[in-house]
Amino acid sequence: MSESKNNTSATKDSFPNILVIDDEPLIRETLREFLIQEGFKVICASSGEEGIKLATNKRFEICLCDLQLSGMDGIGFLQELQRISPEVFVVMITAYATVENAVEAFKRGAQDYLIKPIILAELSEKLKRLLEQKRLALENQWLRKELNRIYPETKLIGKSQVMRQTIELATKVAPTRLTILLTGESGTGKELLARVIHNGGDTGSSNPKEFPSKFLAVNCAAIPHDLLENQLFGHKKGAFTGADKDQNGVFMHAGKGTVFLDEIAELPLATQAKLLRAIELKEILPVGANEPITVEARILAATNKDLQKEVEAGRFREDLFYRLNVVAITIPPLRNRMEDIPELVEYLLDKHAKAMGKRFTGVNHEAMQILMACPWKGNVRELENVLQRAIILSDGPLISPMDLPPGLAPAISEFVLTDGLDEAVKRFEKTHIELVLNQNPDKREAAKKLKIALSSLYRRMTELGIAT
């Protein structure tokens, strides 16, 4: 053993653990001696069953397993190991005659394979590469956990045509630094979409290991008008009574990140003029300042009002409207994408059940019918609130109609009664087909369930606006 390897003996506890499984004693012993020389801690097993017992009680980084074993073979071992310890990297050992089986094992989850007779130098290189892959995977896993802890989850749910178009447009503009205006009813997810755009176009750091740039949201309707300018642009010392030191506003705190201005229509006209300067000249004037300050933040704005009408009414500056409206993205209300409800329900149920320490497998058929028929005037936010309430009240594992708010039924009746007969029949037909498709993703099976031809199903899906 070389000098460097002798020096590593002090950190023996940190050596990677390798499990070797082979029913030939000579191969086991040869591999054990070589791997120990390479700086690994090695445990050997003569069968797949023995290997599973060892893997159940001890943590291994890598497993070398012969494909042809008596009793449980290598494929069987791989499948069982993935169930109990999916994080273990597996290298299959095979003879020339069974290379195809090794490739099959590779498809089933093995990371690599070796052909007998084993070339030890080749094994050494493979192990080094696999350990580097595992190190990077663990590092990425840690980074993802840190990012999820610091930054809220951003996930857009929806396979409907209108939602796919929205997501596609957001994806295209995300890498740019364009000012974007998001419009949509309350509860449709404008801030969530803004975060997705921010994360998709993050240029705050050239180092991928650093955390993303800041996303700072300001609700223009929630801050008193006399404080909003100070909140956005900051102030200089002595600007007003109590201003005993300089203070940065949101634009300075954001750096190269994103400033998200929610309810932009509520911005006072005087502050609108200052915002226009920030967009056009990339500079702001803090309260009490004589000299402008350059800013680099990207601006995303959102509103549930028709800004064109606000301009016509004299409540919103026309020049600012055109500056904000470089790219406009409208988020559809939930009632216009009802086919997304099953996927939304599944996602929100899993998200909030985990947060509350509960386990739910889904929503039963009757409850889903109610959810699919509700008008959802409060959009996704209302649906999320309904599901949170259901999780709290239900013992699980399925949400039933009894777990839903009593107020949903009158809302459904009101929603249905406003339709004519043709519209009501179409709405029912669309809801029913979407429910069947949710339970039977295979279109042929769904057509059989509906007792119609496959071609008829595709035709009805197209007519009713269901994504095919």
Coordinates of C-alpha atoms in Angstrom, one line a residue:
M1 CA 0.0 0.0 0.0
S2 CA 1.3 3.4 -0.9
E3 CA 2.3 6.1 1.6
S4 CA -0.9 8.1 0.9
K5 CA -3.1 5.1 1.7
N6 CA -1.3 4.4 4.9
N7 CA -1.9 8.0 5.9
T8 CA -5.7 7.5 5.4
S9 CA -5.9 4.9 8.1
A10 CA -6.6 7.6 10.7
T11 CA -9.9 8.2 8.9
K12 CA -10.9 4.6 8.4
D13 CA -14.4 5.3 9.7
S14 CA -15.0 7.5 6.7
F15 CA -14.0 4.8 4.2
P16 CA -16.8 3.9 1.8
N17 CA -18.6 0.6 2.5
I18 CA -18.8 -2.0 -0.3
L19 CA -20.9 -5.1 -0.3
V20 CA -19.5 -7.9 -2.5
I21 CA -21.9 -10.8 -3.4
D22 CA -20.5 -13.8 -5.3
D23 CA -21.0 -17.5 -4.7
E24 CA -17.4 -18.3 -5.8
P25 CA -15.1 -18.0 -2.7
L26 CA -12.0 -17.3 -4.8
I27 CA -13.6 -14.3 -6.5
R28 CA -15.0 -13.0 -3.2
E29 CA -11.6 -13.2 -1.5
T30 CA -9.8 -11.6 -4.5
L31 CA -12.2 -8.7 -4.6
R32 CA -12.1 -8.2 -0.8
E33 CA -8.3 -8.0 -0.7
F34 CA -8.1 -5.6 -3.7
L35 CA -10.8 -3.3 -2.4
I36 CA -9.2 -3.1 1.1
Q37 CA -6.0 -2.1 -0.6
E38 CA -7.9 0.5 -2.5
G39 CA -9.1 2.0 0.8
F40 CA -12.6 0.5 1.1
K41 CA -14.3 -1.3 3.9
V42 CA -15.6 -4.6 2.5
I43 CA -18.2 -7.1 3.6
C44 CA -18.8 -10.2 1.5
A45 CA -21.9 -12.4 1.1
S46 CA -22.2 -15.8 -0.8
S47 CA -25.9 -15.4 -1.8
G48 CA -28.4 -12.8 -2.7
E49 CA -30.5 -13.6 0.4
E50 CA -27.4 -13.1 2.7
G51 CA -26.7 -9.8 0.9
I52 CA -30.3 -8.5 1.5
K53 CA -29.9 -9.3 5.3
L54 CA -26.6 -7.3 5.4
A55 CA -28.1 -4.4 3.4
T56 CA -31.1 -4.3 5.7
N57 CA -28.9 -3.7 8.8
K58 CA -25.9 -1.8 7.4
R59 CA -25.5 1.2 5.1
F60 CA -23.5 0.6 1.9
E61 CA -22.3 3.0 -0.8
I62 CA -21.7 0.5 -3.5
C63 CA -22.6 -3.2 -4.1
L64 CA -20.8 -5.6 -6.5
C65 CA -23.1 -8.5 -7.3
D66 CA -22.7 -11.5 -9.5
L67 CA -25.6 -11.8 -11.9
Q68 CA -25.7 -15.7 -11.8
L69 CA -26.3 -16.7 -8.2
S70 CA -27.8 -19.8 -6.8
G71 CA -31.2 -19.1 -5.1
M72 CA -32.0 -15.4 -5.5
D73 CA -30.2 -14.3 -8.7
G74 CA -28.7 -10.9 -9.4
I75 CA -31.9 -9.4 -10.9
G76 CA -34.0 -10.6 -7.9
F77 CA -31.4 -9.2 -5.5
L78 CA -31.3 -5.8 -7.4
Q79 CA -35.1 -5.5 -7.2
E80 CA -35.2 -6.3 -3.5
L81 CA -32.3 -4.0 -2.8
Q82 CA -34.0 -1.1 -4.6
R83 CA -37.0 -1.6 -2.3
I84 CA -35.0 -1.5 1.0
S85 CA -32.0 0.6 0.1
P86 CA -32.5 2.5 -3.2
E87 CA -29.6 4.8 -2.5
V88 CA -27.0 2.0 -3.0
F89 CA -25.2 2.0 -6.3
V90 CA -25.0 -1.5 -7.9
V91 CA -22.4 -2.9 -10.2
M92 CA -23.4 -6.3 -11.8
I93 CA -20.7 -8.9 -12.5
T94 CA -21.4 -11.2 -15.5
A95 CA -19.8 -13.6 -17.9
Y96 CA -19.6 -13.0 -21.6
A97 CA -22.6 -15.3 -22.2
T98 CA -24.9 -13.2 -20.1
V99 CA -24.0 -9.7 -21.2
E100 CA -27.6 -9.1 -22.4
N101 CA -28.8 -9.9 -18.9
A102 CA -26.4 -7.4 -17.5
V103 CA -27.8 -4.8 -19.8
E104 CA -31.3 -5.7 -18.6
A105 CA -30.1 -5.2 -15.0
F106 CA -28.7 -1.8 -16.1
K107 CA -32.2 -0.9 -17.3
R108 CA -33.7 -2.0 -14.1
G109 CA -31.5 0.3 -12.0
A110 CA -28.0 -1.0 -11.8
Q111 CA -25.4 1.7 -12.3
D112 CA -22.8 -0.3 -14.2
Y113 CA -21.6 -3.9 -14.9
L114 CA -18.3 -5.8 -15.2
I115 CA -17.5 -8.7 -17.4
K116 CA -15.5 -11.7 -16.1
P117 CA -12.6 -12.1 -15.9
I118 CA -12.6 -8.9 -13.9
I119 CA -9.8 -6.4 -14.8
L120 CA -9.0 -4.8 -11.4
A121 CA -7.8 -1.5 -12.9
E122 CA -11.1 -1.2 -14.8
L123 CA -13.0 -2.0 -11.5
S124 CA -11.0 0.7 -9.7
E125 CA -11.9 3.4 -12.3
K126 CA -15.6 2.4 -12.2
L127 CA -15.7 2.7 -8.4
K128 CA -14.0 6.1 -8.5
R129 CA -16.5 7.4 -11.0
L130 CA -19.5 6.0 -9.1
L131 CA -18.3 7.5 -5.8
E132 CA -18.0 10.9 -7.5
Q133 CA -21.5 10.5 -8.9
K134 CA -22.8 9.6 -5.5
R135 CA -20.9 12.6 -3.9
L136 CA -22.5 15.0 -6.5
A137 CA -25.9 13.4 -6.0
L138 CA -25.7 13.9 -2.2
E139 CA -24.5 17.5 -2.7
N140 CA -27.3 18.2 -5.1
Q141 CA -29.8 16.7 -2.6
W142 CA -28.5 18.9 0.2
L143 CA -28.7 22.0 -2.0
R144 CA -32.3 21.1 -3.0
K145 CA -33.2 20.8 0.6
E146 CA -31.6 24.1 1.5
L147 CA -33.3 25.8 -1.5
N148 CA -36.7 24.3 -0.5
R149 CA -36.1 25.5 3.1
I150 CA -35.2 29.1 2.1
Y151 CA -37.4 29.6 -1.0
P152 CA -41.0 28.6 -1.3
E153 CA -41.9 25.7 -3.6
T154 CA -42.9 26.9 -7.1
K155 CA -44.8 24.4 -9.2
L156 CA -47.4 25.1 -11.8
I157 CA -50.0 22.4 -12.2
G158 CA -52.1 22.0 -15.3
K159 CA -52.3 19.9 -18.5
S160 CA -55.2 21.8 -20.0
Q161 CA -54.6 23.6 -23.3
V162 CA -55.1 27.1 -21.7
M163 CA -52.7 26.3 -18.9
R164 CA -50.1 24.7 -21.2
Q165 CA -50.1 27.9 -23.3
T166 CA -49.6 30.0 -20.2
I167 CA -46.7 27.8 -19.0
E168 CA -45.1 27.8 -22.4
L169 CA -45.2 31.6 -22.7
A170 CA -43.8 32.0 -19.1
T171 CA -41.0 29.5 -20.0
K172 CA -40.0 31.5 -23.1
V173 CA -39.8 34.9 -21.3
A174 CA -38.3 33.6 -18.0
P175 CA -34.6 33.8 -19.2
T176 CA -35.0 37.4 -20.4
R177 CA -35.0 40.5 -18.3
L178 CA -38.2 41.9 -19.8
T179 CA -40.8 43.6 -17.7
I180 CA -43.9 41.3 -17.5
L181 CA -47.5 42.0 -16.6
L182 CA -49.5 39.1 -15.1
T183 CA -53.2 39.4 -15.1
G184 CA -55.9 37.1 -13.7
E185 CA -58.6 36.9 -11.1
S186 CA -57.8 36.7 -7.4
G187 CA -56.5 33.2 -6.4
T188 CA -55.4 32.1 -9.8
G189 CA -51.7 32.0 -8.8
K190 CA -50.2 35.2 -10.1
E191 CA -47.4 35.3 -7.5
L192 CA -46.7 31.6 -8.0
L193 CA -46.2 32.2 -11.7
A194 CA -44.0 35.2 -10.9
R195 CA -41.8 33.0 -8.8
V196 CA -41.6 30.4 -11.6
I197 CA -40.5 33.1 -14.0
H198 CA -38.0 34.4 -11.5
N199 CA -36.5 31.0 -10.9
G200 CA -36.5 30.2 -14.6
G201 CA -34.5 33.3 -15.4
D202 CA -32.3 33.7 -12.4
T203 CA -29.1 35.6 -13.3
G204 CA -28.1 36.7 -9.9
S205 CA -25.1 34.5 -9.6
S206 CA -22.5 33.1 -12.0
N207 CA -21.8 30.3 -9.5
P208 CA -24.4 27.5 -9.7
K209 CA -23.6 26.5 -6.1
E210 CA -24.7 29.9 -4.7
F211 CA -28.3 30.5 -3.8
P212 CA -30.6 32.2 -6.3
S213 CA -31.0 36.0 -6.4
K214 CA -33.8 37.5 -4.3
F215 CA -37.5 37.5 -5.1
L216 CA -39.2 40.4 -3.2
A217 CA -43.0 40.7 -3.4
V218 CA -44.8 43.9 -2.5
N219 CA -48.6 44.1 -2.3
C220 CA -49.4 47.6 -3.4
A221 CA -52.9 47.4 -2.0
A222 CA -51.7 46.4 1.5
I223 CA -49.3 49.3 2.2
P224 CA -50.7 52.8 3.0
H225 CA -50.0 55.2 0.1
D226 CA -47.9 57.5 2.2
L227 CA -45.6 54.7 3.1
L228 CA -45.4 52.9 -0.2
E229 CA -42.9 55.1 -1.9
N230 CA -40.5 54.8 1.1
Q231 CA -41.0 51.0 1.0
L232 CA -40.1 50.7 -2.7
F233 CA -37.4 53.3 -3.0
G234 CA -36.0 53.9 0.5
H235 CA -35.1 57.2 2.0
K236 CA -32.1 59.4 3.0
K237 CA -31.2 60.5 6.5
G238 CA -33.2 63.5 7.5
A239 CA -35.8 63.1 4.7
F240 CA -38.6 63.2 7.4
T241 CA -39.0 63.2 11.1
G242 CA -37.6 60.0 12.5
A243 CA -35.3 59.3 9.5
D244 CA -32.1 59.2 11.5
K245 CA -30.2 57.1 8.9
D246 CA -30.3 56.1 5.3
Q247 CA -32.6 53.2 4.5
N248 CA -32.7 51.1 1.3
G249 CA -36.0 50.2 -0.2
V250 CA -37.2 47.0 -2.0
F251 CA -35.4 47.9 -5.3
M252 CA -32.0 48.1 -3.6
H253 CA -32.6 45.0 -1.4
A254 CA -33.5 43.0 -4.5
G255 CA -30.1 43.5 -6.2
K256 CA -30.1 41.7 -9.5
G257 CA -33.2 39.7 -8.4
T258 CA -36.9 40.3 -9.0
V259 CA -39.3 42.9 -7.6
F260 CA -42.8 41.6 -7.8
L261 CA -45.5 44.3 -7.6
D262 CA -48.8 42.7 -6.8
E263 CA -52.0 44.7 -7.2
I264 CA -50.1 47.2 -9.4
A265 CA -53.4 49.0 -10.2
E266 CA -53.5 50.3 -6.6
L267 CA -50.3 52.2 -7.0
P268 CA -50.8 56.0 -6.4
L269 CA -50.2 58.2 -9.5
A270 CA -47.2 59.9 -7.9
T271 CA -45.5 56.6 -7.2
Q272 CA -46.4 55.4 -10.7
A273 CA -44.2 58.2 -12.1
K274 CA -41.2 57.0 -10.0
L275 CA -41.8 53.4 -11.1
L276 CA -41.8 54.5 -14.7
R277 CA -38.3 56.0 -14.1
A278 CA -37.1 52.8 -12.6
I279 CA -38.3 50.8 -15.7
E280 CA -37.1 53.3 -18.3
L281 CA -33.8 54.5 -16.9
K282 CA -33.0 51.7 -14.4
E283 CA -32.7 54.3 -11.6
I284 CA -34.6 55.3 -8.5
L285 CA -34.8 58.5 -6.4
P286 CA -35.1 57.6 -2.6
V287 CA -37.2 60.0 -0.5
G288 CA -35.1 63.0 0.3
A289 CA -32.4 62.2 -2.2
N290 CA -30.9 64.7 -4.7
E291 CA -29.1 62.1 -6.9
P292 CA -30.6 59.0 -8.5
I293 CA -29.3 55.5 -7.7
T294 CA -28.9 52.9 -10.4
V295 CA -30.8 49.6 -9.8
E296 CA -30.6 46.2 -11.6
A297 CA -33.7 44.4 -10.4
R298 CA -36.2 42.9 -12.8
I299 CA -39.8 44.0 -12.5
L300 CA -42.8 41.7 -12.6
A301 CA -46.2 43.2 -12.0
A302 CA -49.7 41.7 -11.4
T303 CA -53.3 42.8 -11.3
N304 CA -56.8 41.5 -11.2
K305 CA -58.1 44.6 -12.9
D306 CA -58.3 45.7 -16.5
L307 CA -55.4 48.2 -16.7
Q308 CA -56.6 49.6 -20.0
K309 CA -59.9 50.6 -18.4
E310 CA -57.9 52.1 -15.4
V311 CA -56.0 54.2 -17.9
E312 CA -59.2 55.4 -19.6
A313 CA -60.6 56.3 -16.1
G314 CA -57.5 58.3 -15.4
R315 CA -56.4 56.1 -12.5
F316 CA -53.3 54.6 -14.2
R317 CA -50.6 56.3 -16.3
E318 CA -50.8 55.3 -20.0
D319 CA -47.0 55.4 -20.4
L320 CA -46.5 53.1 -17.4
F321 CA -49.1 50.7 -18.8
Y322 CA -47.3 50.3 -22.1
R323 CA -44.0 49.9 -20.2
L324 CA -45.5 47.1 -18.0
N325 CA -47.3 45.5 -20.9
V326 CA -44.2 44.5 -22.9
V327 CA -45.2 40.9 -22.3
A328 CA -48.7 40.2 -20.8
I329 CA -49.5 36.7 -19.5
T330 CA -53.1 36.0 -18.5
I331 CA -53.7 33.2 -16.0
P332 CA -57.0 31.4 -16.7
P333 CA -59.6 31.1 -13.9
L334 CA -60.0 27.5 -12.6
R335 CA -63.5 27.3 -14.0
N336 CA -62.0 27.5 -17.5
R337 CA -59.6 24.6 -16.9
M338 CA -61.7 22.1 -14.9
E339 CA -59.7 19.2 -16.4
D340 CA -56.8 20.3 -14.2
I341 CA -58.7 19.8 -11.0
P342 CA -57.8 16.1 -10.4
E343 CA -54.1 16.8 -10.7
L344 CA -54.4 19.9 -8.6
V345 CA -56.3 18.0 -5.9
E346 CA -53.6 15.2 -5.9
Y347 CA -50.8 17.7 -5.6
L348 CA -52.4 19.9 -2.9
L349 CA -53.7 16.9 -0.9
D350 CA -50.2 15.4 -0.8
K351 CA -48.6 18.8 0.0
H352 CA -50.8 19.7 2.9
A353 CA -51.3 16.2 4.3
K354 CA -47.5 15.8 4.6
A355 CA -47.3 19.2 6.3
M356 CA -49.9 18.1 8.9
G357 CA -48.3 14.7 9.4
K358 CA -51.2 12.8 7.9
R359 CA -51.5 10.2 5.1
F360 CA -54.2 10.5 2.4
T361 CA -54.5 8.4 -0.7
G362 CA -56.8 10.7 -2.6
V363 CA -60.4 11.8 -3.0
N364 CA -63.3 9.3 -3.6
H365 CA -65.4 9.4 -6.7
E366 CA -68.4 11.3 -5.2
A367 CA -66.2 14.0 -3.6
M368 CA -64.3 14.4 -6.9
Q369 CA -67.6 14.9 -8.7
I370 CA -68.5 17.7 -6.3
L371 CA -65.1 19.3 -6.7
M372 CA -65.3 19.1 -10.5
A373 CA -68.8 20.7 -10.5
C374 CA -68.0 23.6 -8.2
P375 CA -67.6 27.1 -9.9
W376 CA -64.5 28.0 -7.8
K377 CA -65.1 31.7 -7.8
G378 CA -62.0 31.9 -5.5
N379 CA -60.0 29.8 -8.0
V380 CA -57.1 27.6 -6.9
R381 CA -56.8 29.4 -3.5
E382 CA -60.4 28.5 -2.7
L383 CA -59.8 24.8 -3.8
E384 CA -56.6 24.7 -1.6
N385 CA -58.6 26.1 1.4
V386 CA -61.3 23.5 0.9
L387 CA -58.8 20.7 0.8
Q388 CA -56.9 21.9 3.9
R389 CA -60.2 21.9 5.8
A390 CA -60.9 18.4 4.6
I391 CA -57.5 17.1 5.7
I392 CA -58.0 18.6 9.2
L393 CA -61.5 17.1 9.6
S394 CA -61.0 13.7 7.9
D395 CA -59.3 10.7 9.4
G396 CA -58.5 9.5 5.9
P397 CA -57.2 7.9 3.9
L398 CA -59.8 9.1 1.3
I399 CA -61.6 12.5 1.3
S400 CA -65.4 12.0 1.0
P401 CA -68.3 14.4 0.5
M402 CA -68.8 14.5 4.2
D403 CA -65.4 16.2 4.6
L404 CA -66.3 19.0 2.2
P405 CA -67.8 22.3 3.3
P406 CA -71.7 22.3 3.2
G407 CA -71.5 25.6 1.3
L408 CA -70.2 23.9 -1.8
A409 CA -73.6 22.3 -2.6
P410 CA -75.5 25.6 -2.9
A411 CA -72.6 27.1 -5.0
I412 CA -72.8 24.1 -7.3
S413 CA -76.6 24.4 -7.7
E414 CA -76.3 28.1 -8.4
F415 CA -73.6 27.4 -11.0
V416 CA -75.6 24.7 -12.8
L417 CA -78.9 26.6 -12.7
T418 CA -77.4 29.6 -14.6
D419 CA -76.8 27.4 -17.6
G420 CA -79.3 26.5 -20.3
L421 CA -80.1 22.8 -20.8
D422 CA -77.5 22.3 -23.6
E423 CA -74.8 24.0 -21.6
A424 CA -75.7 22.0 -18.5
V425 CA -75.6 18.7 -20.5
K426 CA -72.2 19.6 -22.0
R427 CA -70.8 20.6 -18.6
F428 CA -72.0 17.3 -17.1
E429 CA -70.6 15.3 -20.1
K430 CA -67.2 17.1 -19.8
T431 CA -67.0 16.5 -16.1
H432 CA -67.9 12.8 -16.4
I433 CA -65.4 12.2 -19.2
E434 CA -62.6 13.9 -17.3
L435 CA -63.4 11.8 -14.2
V436 CA -63.3 8.6 -16.2
L437 CA -60.0 9.7 -17.9
N438 CA -58.5 10.5 -14.5
Q439 CA -59.3 7.0 -13.3
N440 CA -58.4 5.4 -16.7
P441 CA -55.5 7.3 -18.4
D442 CA -55.5 4.7 -21.2
K443 CA -58.0 6.1 -23.8
R444 CA -59.1 2.6 -24.9
E445 CA -60.0 1.6 -21.4
A446 CA -61.7 4.9 -20.8
A447 CA -63.8 4.5 -24.0
K448 CA -64.8 1.0 -22.8
K449 CA -65.8 2.4 -19.5
L450 CA -67.9 5.1 -21.2
K451 CA -69.3 2.5 -23.6
I452 CA -68.4 4.5 -26.7
A453 CA -66.0 4.0 -29.6
L454 CA -62.5 5.3 -29.2
S455 CA -63.0 7.6 -32.2
S456 CA -66.1 9.0 -30.5
L457 CA -64.2 9.6 -27.3
Y458 CA -61.5 11.6 -29.2
R459 CA -64.2 13.6 -31.0
R460 CA -66.1 14.4 -27.8
M461 CA -62.8 15.4 -26.1
T462 CA -62.0 17.8 -28.9
E463 CA -65.6 19.3 -28.9
L464 CA -65.6 19.7 -25.1
G465 CA -62.1 21.2 -25.0
I466 CA -60.5 18.3 -23.1
A467 CA -56.7 17.9 -23.8
T468 CA -56.1 14.9 -25.9

